[in-house]
């Protein structure tokens, strides 16, 4: 395999035997060659990042290592010995654990109960509640997570739940720990706690496999980084020997400028104007969104930008101030009011809020425009088919057909539906709440392209993102929120990253 | 875009070899052939129309129930609604209200009951299971209070003759008795055609699926979840009220304790017909086939002199087997 550079730099290889080694690991699903003869070695105590687009084979690799799927051919060596990992139980018995993107724990149990789930402390056949609570708190304190062991898991934020899942995976004699997009839902502080834990585990000789779309984290944490593309291992390099450009090129054959491609669309009339708007969590916010304009909102969690936007969408109506819609004063009391005016929201959590996952792709695409597809009382068959097929090809949604279930698509393609279903709808204002969380670089570029299409149709966009490069590169106007107030506004790429960040933090 | 070409297409799968609906038809035909061979009394001019009449009422009930189940809800009250509305129509007819007005009022009461369910779910936040369980028991109570626990006999012959007559005979006076379609069975067709158009070809049918699949996503797509829930429960109760009319016509009485346990038969028929209790999966034809499969099994068991206790066990076993195979089929997808 000419593209794969030597898997081990000689210096490192001298000292250590790999804890886990993959030899020509191969996985085929019906019709899909998900992983193509991958050779890869993981050393004890290293942080090894794996990067690649959605569908590049990262998830398949994790699933083979954690016993969710069984390999088609090739070998897995554990500490030099051939290992057979056929079930999750086999993997855990070896000391392989994983923290998944989505939390798979019981929300109705306490943090302590979740930590000890399946491995409870028992005396005389009874659970030792108090002892477990005490031990759980000790574990959490020891690994530096600031969490109450007695709290119900469901009462915590998603980020905190993610930390509980991490604590669980990290404290069970784990020698090999896989993180799949662990920081997608974490706040900055929580992420810092997580990184500290990773460093401590590494010092104890635990091997960490780190999968993330956030390249800055990859550079921050890793010793080595491997690139997967289309199921093939492109390269494995020491982190000092590579850079962001190189990684992106390896992943997609495209440059950063091409990713944040921004359409230059002339501005039209104002779509919506907020005048001195106040509500729960924000006060006295004024801004205008014009046709063809992307207005970016940046701020830390709890800065009030989400609350502000939800009031525009009618979820929690504003208590004071005025909203002008295309120049006329309006009251938006409910989401139905908002949708009637022509305000569409692409929500943050596509699985929970954006898609009917167990329904077909075409069904999801046409859901907002069924009224228009109806002739008399029935839905017209051909326009419906045309609308769905048109969107699938325009949006470049990778799907077997419009009849395939939305759940069968990759995350990025699902997100394209969440956004793209509004293209035919003709809404005038689009609110994008974290549109690219957990989406790979290639799909990000596609989503930005979709935004451009909406702008050209004469719509305005409000873009909320915690990912600074994204709002920074894309926004025509960038508003910075802090503690419920709009503290600064910038034109396109006028201020520096540092300025924006310090205004958001307030230093 | 060279990178997009090599990427595998997700969701690629082979076409299902046999649609589930056809499997059910095959099962029904198989049962009929089996019974024709093993009992002389199955394929007779007496039994077949009888079977069609028996299955018809549960079929309509199951169809209404399916609308609710598609929204990921459940309607436990349908059996009680049948009993209750049979009392209503009997009372109306014995008080010299005209037939058509009685029918309209009875269906209107069905509409009211469905609206009440939806109100409880949407406005009061009660789980569908609870609100319909509450009406299940209280409707029977109200019906018993109204009649003081007794039975109202229907003396209106036009009304009771309907369920015994056949289509061609009642419409054109053509008597080809055993080969005509029983009126009760024709009612299934009368309900099934609009149900098909509604579920497969109308906006509101789609909304049922959207709400059952992900209510939040449906809401953000501009679907009124409230109205959709109202629609589903009203349809279910109106279907049940309609069956109440048919039952009253067939047995010639109104009695609040009639149709005991029919809600479970309706749910079973729907599930056998491929409806998923988790919502968003279901068809218009599935529950109909399911109902007639159950009716054929019961009928066959009667003819074969199988102990009626065994019939219940067989029905239970059948539900497990069919739904298990349906699950296997879905997992392959």
PDB file of N, CA, C and O in Angstrom, chain A residues 32 54 230 313 315 335-336 339 347 351-359 363 368 370-371 374 377-379 384 396 398-400 405 408 421-422 446, chain B residues 1-4 6-13 197 201-203 206-207 209-210 213-214 216-224 227 279-281 333:
ATOM      1  N   UNK A  32     -21.415  -2.509   0.630  1.00  0.00           N
ATOM      2  CA  UNK A  32     -20.513  -1.467   1.090  1.00  0.00           C
ATOM      3  C   UNK A  32     -19.199  -2.076   1.559  1.00  0.00           C
ATOM      4  O   UNK A  32     -19.202  -3.039   2.317  1.00  0.00           O
ATOM      5  N   UNK A  54     -17.273  11.890   7.542  1.00  0.00           N
ATOM      6  CA  UNK A  54     -18.323  10.920   7.854  1.00  0.00           C
ATOM      7  C   UNK A  54     -18.336   9.875   6.751  1.00  0.00           C
ATOM      8  O   UNK A  54     -18.251  10.212   5.584  1.00  0.00           O
ATOM      9  N   UNK A 230     -12.566   6.977   2.753  1.00  0.00           N
ATOM     10  CA  UNK A 230     -13.244   5.912   2.008  1.00  0.00           C
ATOM     11  C   UNK A 230     -12.809   4.524   2.473  1.00  0.00           C
ATOM     12  O   UNK A 230     -12.588   3.633   1.659  1.00  0.00           O
ATOM     13  N   UNK A 313     -38.605  32.915  17.176  1.00  0.00           N
ATOM     14  CA  UNK A 313     -39.314  31.770  16.631  1.00  0.00           C
ATOM     15  C   UNK A 313     -40.607  31.486  17.408  1.00  0.00           C
ATOM     16  O   UNK A 313     -41.315  30.538  17.126  1.00  0.00           O
ATOM     17  N   UNK A 315     -41.110  30.548  20.513  1.00  0.00           N
ATOM     18  CA  UNK A 315     -41.182  29.524  21.549  1.00  0.00           C
ATOM     19  C   UNK A 315     -41.371  30.168  22.919  1.00  0.00           C
ATOM     20  O   UNK A 315     -42.145  29.706  23.733  1.00  0.00           O
ATOM     21  N   UNK A 335     -44.876  29.167  17.748  1.00  0.00           N
ATOM     22  CA  UNK A 335     -44.084  28.692  16.614  1.00  0.00           C
ATOM     23  C   UNK A 335     -44.923  28.674  15.342  1.00  0.00           C
ATOM     24  O   UNK A 335     -44.403  28.879  14.248  1.00  0.00           O
ATOM     25  N   UNK A 336     -46.211  28.447  15.498  1.00  0.00           N
ATOM     26  CA  UNK A 336     -47.061  28.464  14.312  1.00  0.00           C
ATOM     27  C   UNK A 336     -47.094  29.848  13.683  1.00  0.00           C
ATOM     28  O   UNK A 336     -47.062  30.001  12.470  1.00  0.00           O
ATOM     29  N   UNK A 339     -43.836  30.166  11.766  1.00  0.00           N
ATOM     30  CA  UNK A 339     -43.814  29.400  10.524  1.00  0.00           C
ATOM     31  C   UNK A 339     -44.725  30.026   9.479  1.00  0.00           C
ATOM     32  O   UNK A 339     -44.428  30.035   8.289  1.00  0.00           O
ATOM     33  N   UNK A 347     -33.094  22.944  13.847  1.00  0.00           N
ATOM     34  CA  UNK A 347     -32.734  22.820  15.251  1.00  0.00           C
ATOM     35  C   UNK A 347     -31.366  22.182  15.451  1.00  0.00           C
ATOM     36  O   UNK A 347     -30.802  21.572  14.539  1.00  0.00           O
ATOM     37  N   UNK A 351     -31.458  14.552  15.543  1.00  0.00           N
ATOM     38  CA  UNK A 351     -32.132  13.296  15.873  1.00  0.00           C
ATOM     39  C   UNK A 351     -33.407  13.548  16.675  1.00  0.00           C
ATOM     40  O   UNK A 351     -34.422  12.922  16.452  1.00  0.00           O
ATOM     41  N   UNK A 352     -33.336  14.466  17.626  1.00  0.00           N
ATOM     42  CA  UNK A 352     -34.487  14.696  18.487  1.00  0.00           C
ATOM     43  C   UNK A 352     -35.499  15.636  17.854  1.00  0.00           C
ATOM     44  O   UNK A 352     -36.685  15.518  18.081  1.00  0.00           O
ATOM     45  N   UNK A 353     -35.041  16.587  17.082  1.00  0.00           N
ATOM     46  CA  UNK A 353     -35.945  17.648  16.660  1.00  0.00           C
ATOM     47  C   UNK A 353     -36.062  17.821  15.149  1.00  0.00           C
ATOM     48  O   UNK A 353     -36.982  18.460  14.683  1.00  0.00           O
ATOM     49  N   UNK A 354     -35.109  17.311  14.421  1.00  0.00           N
ATOM     50  CA  UNK A 354     -35.061  17.677  13.015  1.00  0.00           C
ATOM     51  C   UNK A 354     -35.688  16.701  12.048  1.00  0.00           C
ATOM     52  O   UNK A 354     -36.176  17.099  11.005  1.00  0.00           O
ATOM     53  N   UNK A 355     -35.677  15.416  12.378  1.00  0.00           N
ATOM     54  CA  UNK A 355     -36.044  14.421  11.379  1.00  0.00           C
ATOM     55  C   UNK A 355     -37.002  13.385  11.919  1.00  0.00           C
ATOM     56  O   UNK A 355     -36.977  13.068  13.097  1.00  0.00           O
ATOM     57  N   UNK A 356     -37.842  12.860  11.026  1.00  0.00           N
ATOM     58  CA  UNK A 356     -38.580  11.644  11.329  1.00  0.00           C
ATOM     59  C   UNK A 356     -37.693  10.498  10.845  1.00  0.00           C
ATOM     60  O   UNK A 356     -37.722  10.132   9.674  1.00  0.00           O
ATOM     61  N   UNK A 357     -36.887   9.975  11.764  1.00  0.00           N
ATOM     62  CA  UNK A 357     -35.817   9.054  11.357  1.00  0.00           C
ATOM     63  C   UNK A 357     -36.334   7.768  10.731  1.00  0.00           C
ATOM     64  O   UNK A 357     -35.720   7.251   9.807  1.00  0.00           O
ATOM     65  N   UNK A 358     -37.444   7.245  11.267  1.00  0.00           N
ATOM     66  CA  UNK A 358     -37.894   5.960  10.720  1.00  0.00           C
ATOM     67  C   UNK A 358     -38.872   6.133   9.562  1.00  0.00           C
ATOM     68  O   UNK A 358     -39.637   5.243   9.245  1.00  0.00           O
ATOM     69  N   UNK A 359     -38.843   7.330   8.971  1.00  0.00           N
ATOM     70  CA  UNK A 359     -39.636   7.553   7.773  1.00  0.00           C
ATOM     71  C   UNK A 359     -38.687   7.768   6.587  1.00  0.00           C
ATOM     72  O   UNK A 359     -37.525   8.112   6.771  1.00  0.00           O
ATOM     73  N   UNK A 363     -40.216  11.516   2.315  1.00  0.00           N
ATOM     74  CA  UNK A 363     -41.229  11.939   3.281  1.00  0.00           C
ATOM     75  C   UNK A 363     -40.722  13.149   4.067  1.00  0.00           C
ATOM     76  O   UNK A 363     -41.416  14.149   4.215  1.00  0.00           O
ATOM     77  N   UNK A 368     -42.629  19.802   4.995  1.00  0.00           N
ATOM     78  CA  UNK A 368     -43.080  21.191   5.172  1.00  0.00           C
ATOM     79  C   UNK A 368     -43.932  21.710   4.017  1.00  0.00           C
ATOM     80  O   UNK A 368     -44.582  22.738   4.162  1.00  0.00           O
ATOM     81  N   UNK A 370     -46.241  19.874   2.093  1.00  0.00           N
ATOM     82  CA  UNK A 370     -47.344  18.993   1.668  1.00  0.00           C
ATOM     83  C   UNK A 370     -48.582  19.793   1.279  1.00  0.00           C
ATOM     84  O   UNK A 370     -49.287  19.447   0.351  1.00  0.00           O
ATOM     85  N   UNK A 371     -48.811  20.906   1.992  1.00  0.00           N
ATOM     86  CA  UNK A 371     -49.975  21.726   1.675  1.00  0.00           C
ATOM     87  C   UNK A 371     -49.929  22.149   0.210  1.00  0.00           C
ATOM     88  O   UNK A 371     -50.913  22.133  -0.499  1.00  0.00           O
ATOM     89  N   UNK A 374     -50.661  19.411  -2.380  1.00  0.00           N
ATOM     90  CA  UNK A 374     -52.006  18.853  -2.364  1.00  0.00           C
ATOM     91  C   UNK A 374     -52.865  19.479  -3.452  1.00  0.00           C
ATOM     92  O   UNK A 374     -52.896  20.696  -3.607  1.00  0.00           O
ATOM     93  N   UNK A 377     -58.056  17.362  -2.311  1.00  0.00           N
ATOM     94  CA  UNK A 377     -57.789  16.828  -0.974  1.00  0.00           C
ATOM     95  C   UNK A 377     -56.627  15.836  -0.977  1.00  0.00           C
ATOM     96  O   UNK A 377     -56.158  15.442   0.066  1.00  0.00           O
ATOM     97  N   UNK A 378     -56.168  15.450  -2.170  1.00  0.00           N
ATOM     98  CA  UNK A 378     -55.127  14.427  -2.218  1.00  0.00           C
ATOM     99  C   UNK A 378     -53.789  15.025  -2.646  1.00  0.00           C
ATOM    100  O   UNK A 378     -53.726  16.057  -3.318  1.00  0.00           O
ATOM    101  N   UNK A 379     -52.733  14.340  -2.254  1.00  0.00           N
ATOM    102  CA  UNK A 379     -51.397  14.764  -2.647  1.00  0.00           C
ATOM    103  C   UNK A 379     -51.146  14.307  -4.078  1.00  0.00           C
ATOM    104  O   UNK A 379     -51.396  13.151  -4.423  1.00  0.00           O
ATOM    105  N   UNK A 384     -44.962  15.408  -6.154  1.00  0.00           N
ATOM    106  CA  UNK A 384     -44.327  14.968  -4.925  1.00  0.00           C
ATOM    107  C   UNK A 384     -43.020  14.251  -5.230  1.00  0.00           C
ATOM    108  O   UNK A 384     -41.978  14.527  -4.636  1.00  0.00           O
ATOM    109  N   UNK A 396     -27.313  16.894  -3.205  1.00  0.00           N
ATOM    110  CA  UNK A 396     -26.330  15.802  -3.252  1.00  0.00           C
ATOM    111  C   UNK A 396     -26.441  14.928  -2.005  1.00  0.00           C
ATOM    112  O   UNK A 396     -25.462  14.683  -1.300  1.00  0.00           O
ATOM    113  N   UNK A 398     -26.652  11.613  -0.253  1.00  0.00           N
ATOM    114  CA  UNK A 398     -26.257  10.253  -0.615  1.00  0.00           C
ATOM    115  C   UNK A 398     -27.233   9.267  -0.015  1.00  0.00           C
ATOM    116  O   UNK A 398     -27.202   8.973   1.165  1.00  0.00           O
ATOM    117  N   UNK A 399     -28.122   8.754  -0.844  1.00  0.00           N
ATOM    118  CA  UNK A 399     -29.116   7.806  -0.373  1.00  0.00           C
ATOM    119  C   UNK A 399     -29.428   6.832  -1.496  1.00  0.00           C
ATOM    120  O   UNK A 399     -29.274   7.162  -2.671  1.00  0.00           O
ATOM    121  N   UNK A 400     -29.853   5.617  -1.103  1.00  0.00           N
ATOM    122  CA  UNK A 400     -30.162   4.607  -2.109  1.00  0.00           C
ATOM    123  C   UNK A 400     -31.331   5.065  -2.975  1.00  0.00           C
ATOM    124  O   UNK A 400     -31.328   4.914  -4.175  1.00  0.00           O
ATOM    125  N   UNK A 405     -34.947   4.841   4.453  1.00  0.00           N
ATOM    126  CA  UNK A 405     -35.270   5.517   5.705  1.00  0.00           C
ATOM    127  C   UNK A 405     -34.209   6.562   6.035  1.00  0.00           C
ATOM    128  O   UNK A 405     -33.026   6.376   5.759  1.00  0.00           O
ATOM    129  N   UNK A 408     -31.024   5.593   7.781  1.00  0.00           N
ATOM    130  CA  UNK A 408     -29.960   4.849   7.109  1.00  0.00           C
ATOM    131  C   UNK A 408     -28.891   5.781   6.562  1.00  0.00           C
ATOM    132  O   UNK A 408     -27.860   5.332   6.078  1.00  0.00           O
ATOM    133  N   UNK A 421     -34.895  20.665   3.410  1.00  0.00           N
ATOM    134  CA  UNK A 421     -36.342  20.537   3.244  1.00  0.00           C
ATOM    135  C   UNK A 421     -37.007  21.907   3.196  1.00  0.00           C
ATOM    136  O   UNK A 421     -38.153  22.018   2.783  1.00  0.00           O
ATOM    137  N   UNK A 422     -36.285  22.942   3.609  1.00  0.00           N
ATOM    138  CA  UNK A 422     -36.857  24.283   3.566  1.00  0.00           C
ATOM    139  C   UNK A 422     -36.637  24.976   2.224  1.00  0.00           C
ATOM    140  O   UNK A 422     -37.204  26.034   1.973  1.00  0.00           O
ATOM    141  N   UNK A 446     -20.743  21.464   2.111  1.00  0.00           N
ATOM    142  CA  UNK A 446     -22.025  21.309   1.429  1.00  0.00           C
ATOM    143  C   UNK A 446     -23.109  22.131   2.114  1.00  0.00           C
ATOM    144  O   UNK A 446     -23.955  22.733   1.458  1.00  0.00           O
TER     145      UNK A 446
ATOM    146  N   UNK B   1     -15.771  16.805  -7.769  1.00  0.00           N
ATOM    147  CA  UNK B   1     -16.000  16.154  -6.474  1.00  0.00           C
ATOM    148  C   UNK B   1     -15.577  14.696  -6.544  1.00  0.00           C
ATOM    149  O   UNK B   1     -16.397  13.793  -6.617  1.00  0.00           O
ATOM    150  N   UNK B   2     -14.285  14.493  -6.563  1.00  0.00           N
ATOM    151  CA  UNK B   2     -13.823  13.126  -6.713  1.00  0.00           C
ATOM    152  C   UNK B   2     -14.085  12.316  -5.443  1.00  0.00           C
ATOM    153  O   UNK B   2     -14.315  11.134  -5.503  1.00  0.00           O
ATOM    154  N   UNK B   3     -14.083  12.998  -4.292  1.00  0.00           N
ATOM    155  CA  UNK B   3     -14.189  12.263  -3.036  1.00  0.00           C
ATOM    156  C   UNK B   3     -15.579  11.669  -2.831  1.00  0.00           C
ATOM    157  O   UNK B   3     -15.749  10.756  -2.053  1.00  0.00           O
ATOM    158  N   UNK B   4     -16.579  12.212  -3.538  1.00  0.00           N
ATOM    159  CA  UNK B   4     -17.926  11.719  -3.286  1.00  0.00           C
ATOM    160  C   UNK B   4     -18.222  10.436  -4.035  1.00  0.00           C
ATOM    161  O   UNK B   4     -19.116   9.700  -3.676  1.00  0.00           O
ATOM    162  N   UNK B   6     -16.503   7.592  -4.585  1.00  0.00           N
ATOM    163  CA  UNK B   6     -16.191   6.283  -4.042  1.00  0.00           C
ATOM    164  C   UNK B   6     -16.959   5.978  -2.761  1.00  0.00           C
ATOM    165  O   UNK B   6     -17.004   4.850  -2.317  1.00  0.00           O
ATOM    166  N   UNK B   7     -17.563   7.011  -2.196  1.00  0.00           N
ATOM    167  CA  UNK B   7     -18.222   6.785  -0.911  1.00  0.00           C
ATOM    168  C   UNK B   7     -19.413   5.843  -1.074  1.00  0.00           C
ATOM    169  O   UNK B   7     -20.202   5.973  -2.000  1.00  0.00           O
ATOM    170  N   UNK B   8     -19.544   4.875  -0.163  1.00  0.00           N
ATOM    171  CA  UNK B   8     -20.633   3.926  -0.291  1.00  0.00           C
ATOM    172  C   UNK B   8     -21.974   4.618  -0.110  1.00  0.00           C
ATOM    173  O   UNK B   8     -22.083   5.595   0.618  1.00  0.00           O
ATOM    174  N   UNK B   9     -22.977   4.120  -0.783  1.00  0.00           N
ATOM    175  CA  UNK B   9     -24.309   4.690  -0.637  1.00  0.00           C
ATOM    176  C   UNK B   9     -24.990   4.056   0.555  1.00  0.00           C
ATOM    177  O   UNK B   9     -25.183   2.845   0.594  1.00  0.00           O
ATOM    178  N   UNK B  10     -25.333   4.874   1.561  1.00  0.00           N
ATOM    179  CA  UNK B  10     -25.993   4.288   2.717  1.00  0.00           C
ATOM    180  C   UNK B  10     -27.437   3.958   2.392  1.00  0.00           C
ATOM    181  O   UNK B  10     -28.028   4.536   1.491  1.00  0.00           O
ATOM    182  N   UNK B  11     -27.975   3.029   3.145  1.00  0.00           N
ATOM    183  CA  UNK B  11     -29.383   2.690   2.972  1.00  0.00           C
ATOM    184  C   UNK B  11     -29.640   1.826   1.761  1.00  0.00           C
ATOM    185  O   UNK B  11     -30.775   1.557   1.409  1.00  0.00           O
ATOM    186  N   UNK B  12     -28.572   1.413   1.092  1.00  0.00           N
ATOM    187  CA  UNK B  12     -28.766   0.555  -0.068  1.00  0.00           C
ATOM    188  C   UNK B  12     -29.257  -0.802   0.404  1.00  0.00           C
ATOM    189  O   UNK B  12     -28.712  -1.397   1.311  1.00  0.00           O
ATOM    190  N   UNK B  13     -30.326  -1.248  -0.155  1.00  0.00           N
ATOM    191  CA  UNK B  13     -30.786  -2.589   0.191  1.00  0.00           C
ATOM    192  C   UNK B  13     -31.571  -3.156  -0.975  1.00  0.00           C
ATOM    193  O   UNK B  13     -32.072  -2.419  -1.811  1.00  0.00           O
ATOM    194  N   UNK B 197     -57.268   6.453   0.715  1.00  0.00           N
ATOM    195  CA  UNK B 197     -56.939   7.772   0.162  1.00  0.00           C
ATOM    196  C   UNK B 197     -56.376   8.680   1.253  1.00  0.00           C
ATOM    197  O   UNK B 197     -55.397   9.399   1.057  1.00  0.00           O
ATOM    198  N   UNK B 201     -52.578   9.063   0.548  1.00  0.00           N
ATOM    199  CA  UNK B 201     -52.544  10.111  -0.466  1.00  0.00           C
ATOM    200  C   UNK B 201     -52.989  11.478   0.025  1.00  0.00           C
ATOM    201  O   UNK B 201     -53.212  12.364  -0.781  1.00  0.00           O
ATOM    202  N   UNK B 202     -53.127  11.635   1.330  1.00  0.00           N
ATOM    203  CA  UNK B 202     -53.489  12.976   1.781  1.00  0.00           C
ATOM    204  C   UNK B 202     -52.446  13.513   2.746  1.00  0.00           C
ATOM    205  O   UNK B 202     -51.696  12.762   3.366  1.00  0.00           O
ATOM    206  N   UNK B 203     -52.446  14.818   2.829  1.00  0.00           N
ATOM    207  CA  UNK B 203     -51.537  15.532   3.711  1.00  0.00           C
ATOM    208  C   UNK B 203     -51.720  15.075   5.157  1.00  0.00           C
ATOM    209  O   UNK B 203     -50.760  14.823   5.875  1.00  0.00           O
ATOM    210  N   UNK B 206     -50.169  11.795   6.024  1.00  0.00           N
ATOM    211  CA  UNK B 206     -48.727  11.933   6.241  1.00  0.00           C
ATOM    212  C   UNK B 206     -48.436  12.484   7.637  1.00  0.00           C
ATOM    213  O   UNK B 206     -47.498  12.086   8.300  1.00  0.00           O
ATOM    214  N   UNK B 207     -49.269  13.442   8.035  1.00  0.00           N
ATOM    215  CA  UNK B 207     -49.023  14.056   9.336  1.00  0.00           C
ATOM    216  C   UNK B 207     -49.145  13.039  10.473  1.00  0.00           C
ATOM    217  O   UNK B 207     -48.421  13.128  11.462  1.00  0.00           O
ATOM    218  N   UNK B 209     -48.208   9.978  10.355  1.00  0.00           N
ATOM    219  CA  UNK B 209     -46.919   9.291  10.403  1.00  0.00           C
ATOM    220  C   UNK B 209     -45.836  10.202  10.993  1.00  0.00           C
ATOM    221  O   UNK B 209     -45.011   9.773  11.794  1.00  0.00           O
ATOM    222  N   UNK B 210     -45.856  11.468  10.580  1.00  0.00           N
ATOM    223  CA  UNK B 210     -44.827  12.399  11.060  1.00  0.00           C
ATOM    224  C   UNK B 210     -44.908  12.544  12.572  1.00  0.00           C
ATOM    225  O   UNK B 210     -43.891  12.504  13.268  1.00  0.00           O
ATOM    226  N   UNK B 213     -43.679   9.455  14.245  1.00  0.00           N
ATOM    227  CA  UNK B 213     -42.242   9.243  14.101  1.00  0.00           C
ATOM    228  C   UNK B 213     -41.450  10.192  14.982  1.00  0.00           C
ATOM    229  O   UNK B 213     -40.535   9.794  15.694  1.00  0.00           O
ATOM    230  N   UNK B 214     -41.783  11.469  14.926  1.00  0.00           N
ATOM    231  CA  UNK B 214     -41.057  12.449  15.738  1.00  0.00           C
ATOM    232  C   UNK B 214     -41.907  13.712  15.822  1.00  0.00           C
ATOM    233  O   UNK B 214     -41.891  14.554  14.931  1.00  0.00           O
ATOM    234  N   UNK B 216     -41.749  16.346  17.615  1.00  0.00           N
ATOM    235  CA  UNK B 216     -41.032  17.624  17.666  1.00  0.00           C
ATOM    236  C   UNK B 216     -40.599  18.056  16.264  1.00  0.00           C
ATOM    237  O   UNK B 216     -40.774  19.203  15.872  1.00  0.00           O
ATOM    238  N   UNK B 217     -40.055  17.109  15.508  1.00  0.00           N
ATOM    239  CA  UNK B 217     -39.637  17.433  14.138  1.00  0.00           C
ATOM    240  C   UNK B 217     -40.848  17.830  13.305  1.00  0.00           C
ATOM    241  O   UNK B 217     -40.775  18.754  12.490  1.00  0.00           O
ATOM    242  N   UNK B 218     -41.968  17.152  13.519  1.00  0.00           N
ATOM    243  CA  UNK B 218     -43.181  17.476  12.770  1.00  0.00           C
ATOM    244  C   UNK B 218     -43.609  18.910  13.093  1.00  0.00           C
ATOM    245  O   UNK B 218     -43.930  19.687  12.198  1.00  0.00           O
ATOM    246  N   UNK B 219     -43.570  19.251  14.377  1.00  0.00           N
ATOM    247  CA  UNK B 219     -43.989  20.586  14.802  1.00  0.00           C
ATOM    248  C   UNK B 219     -43.105  21.648  14.156  1.00  0.00           C
ATOM    249  O   UNK B 219     -43.589  22.654  13.646  1.00  0.00           O
ATOM    250  N   UNK B 220     -41.794  21.395  14.172  1.00  0.00           N
ATOM    251  CA  UNK B 220     -40.873  22.376  13.592  1.00  0.00           C
ATOM    252  C   UNK B 220     -41.003  22.439  12.076  1.00  0.00           C
ATOM    253  O   UNK B 220     -40.530  23.373  11.454  1.00  0.00           O
ATOM    254  N   UNK B 221     -41.622  21.423  11.468  1.00  0.00           N
ATOM    255  CA  UNK B 221     -41.847  21.462  10.028  1.00  0.00           C
ATOM    256  C   UNK B 221     -43.184  22.102   9.694  1.00  0.00           C
ATOM    257  O   UNK B 221     -43.607  22.099   8.547  1.00  0.00           O
ATOM    258  N   UNK B 222     -43.886  22.620  10.701  1.00  0.00           N
ATOM    259  CA  UNK B 222     -45.125  23.320  10.447  1.00  0.00           C
ATOM    260  C   UNK B 222     -46.367  22.460  10.558  1.00  0.00           C
ATOM    261  O   UNK B 222     -47.447  22.879  10.178  1.00  0.00           O
ATOM    262  N   UNK B 223     -46.220  21.235  11.052  1.00  0.00           N
ATOM    263  CA  UNK B 223     -47.369  20.364  11.236  1.00  0.00           C
ATOM    264  C   UNK B 223     -48.034  20.713  12.566  1.00  0.00           C
ATOM    265  O   UNK B 223     -47.345  20.860  13.567  1.00  0.00           O
ATOM    266  N   UNK B 224     -49.359  20.858  12.556  1.00  0.00           N
ATOM    267  CA  UNK B 224     -50.044  21.074  13.825  1.00  0.00           C
ATOM    268  C   UNK B 224     -50.243  19.731  14.507  1.00  0.00           C
ATOM    269  O   UNK B 224     -51.104  18.944  14.124  1.00  0.00           O
ATOM    270  N   UNK B 227     -53.827  19.297  16.127  1.00  0.00           N
ATOM    271  CA  UNK B 227     -54.909  18.929  15.210  1.00  0.00           C
ATOM    272  C   UNK B 227     -54.765  17.489  14.740  1.00  0.00           C
ATOM    273  O   UNK B 227     -55.756  16.783  14.570  1.00  0.00           O
ATOM    274  N   UNK B 279     -45.352   3.350  16.711  1.00  0.00           N
ATOM    275  CA  UNK B 279     -45.816   4.453  15.871  1.00  0.00           C
ATOM    276  C   UNK B 279     -45.128   4.505  14.522  1.00  0.00           C
ATOM    277  O   UNK B 279     -44.117   3.837  14.285  1.00  0.00           O
ATOM    278  N   UNK B 280     -45.737   5.281  13.623  1.00  0.00           N
ATOM    279  CA  UNK B 280     -45.169   5.605  12.315  1.00  0.00           C
ATOM    280  C   UNK B 280     -45.083   4.437  11.338  1.00  0.00           C
ATOM    281  O   UNK B 280     -44.546   4.587  10.258  1.00  0.00           O
ATOM    282  N   UNK B 281     -45.570   3.269  11.723  1.00  0.00           N
ATOM    283  CA  UNK B 281     -45.607   2.147  10.788  1.00  0.00           C
ATOM    284  C   UNK B 281     -47.018   1.585  10.771  1.00  0.00           C
ATOM    285  O   UNK B 281     -47.544   1.221  11.825  1.00  0.00           O
ATOM    286  N   UNK B 333     -34.011  -4.822   7.113  1.00  0.00           N
ATOM    287  CA  UNK B 333     -33.992  -3.622   6.289  1.00  0.00           C
ATOM    288  C   UNK B 333     -32.847  -2.774   6.603  1.00  0.00           C
ATOM    289  O   UNK B 333     -32.330  -2.197   7.177  1.00  0.00           O
TER     290      UNK B 333
END
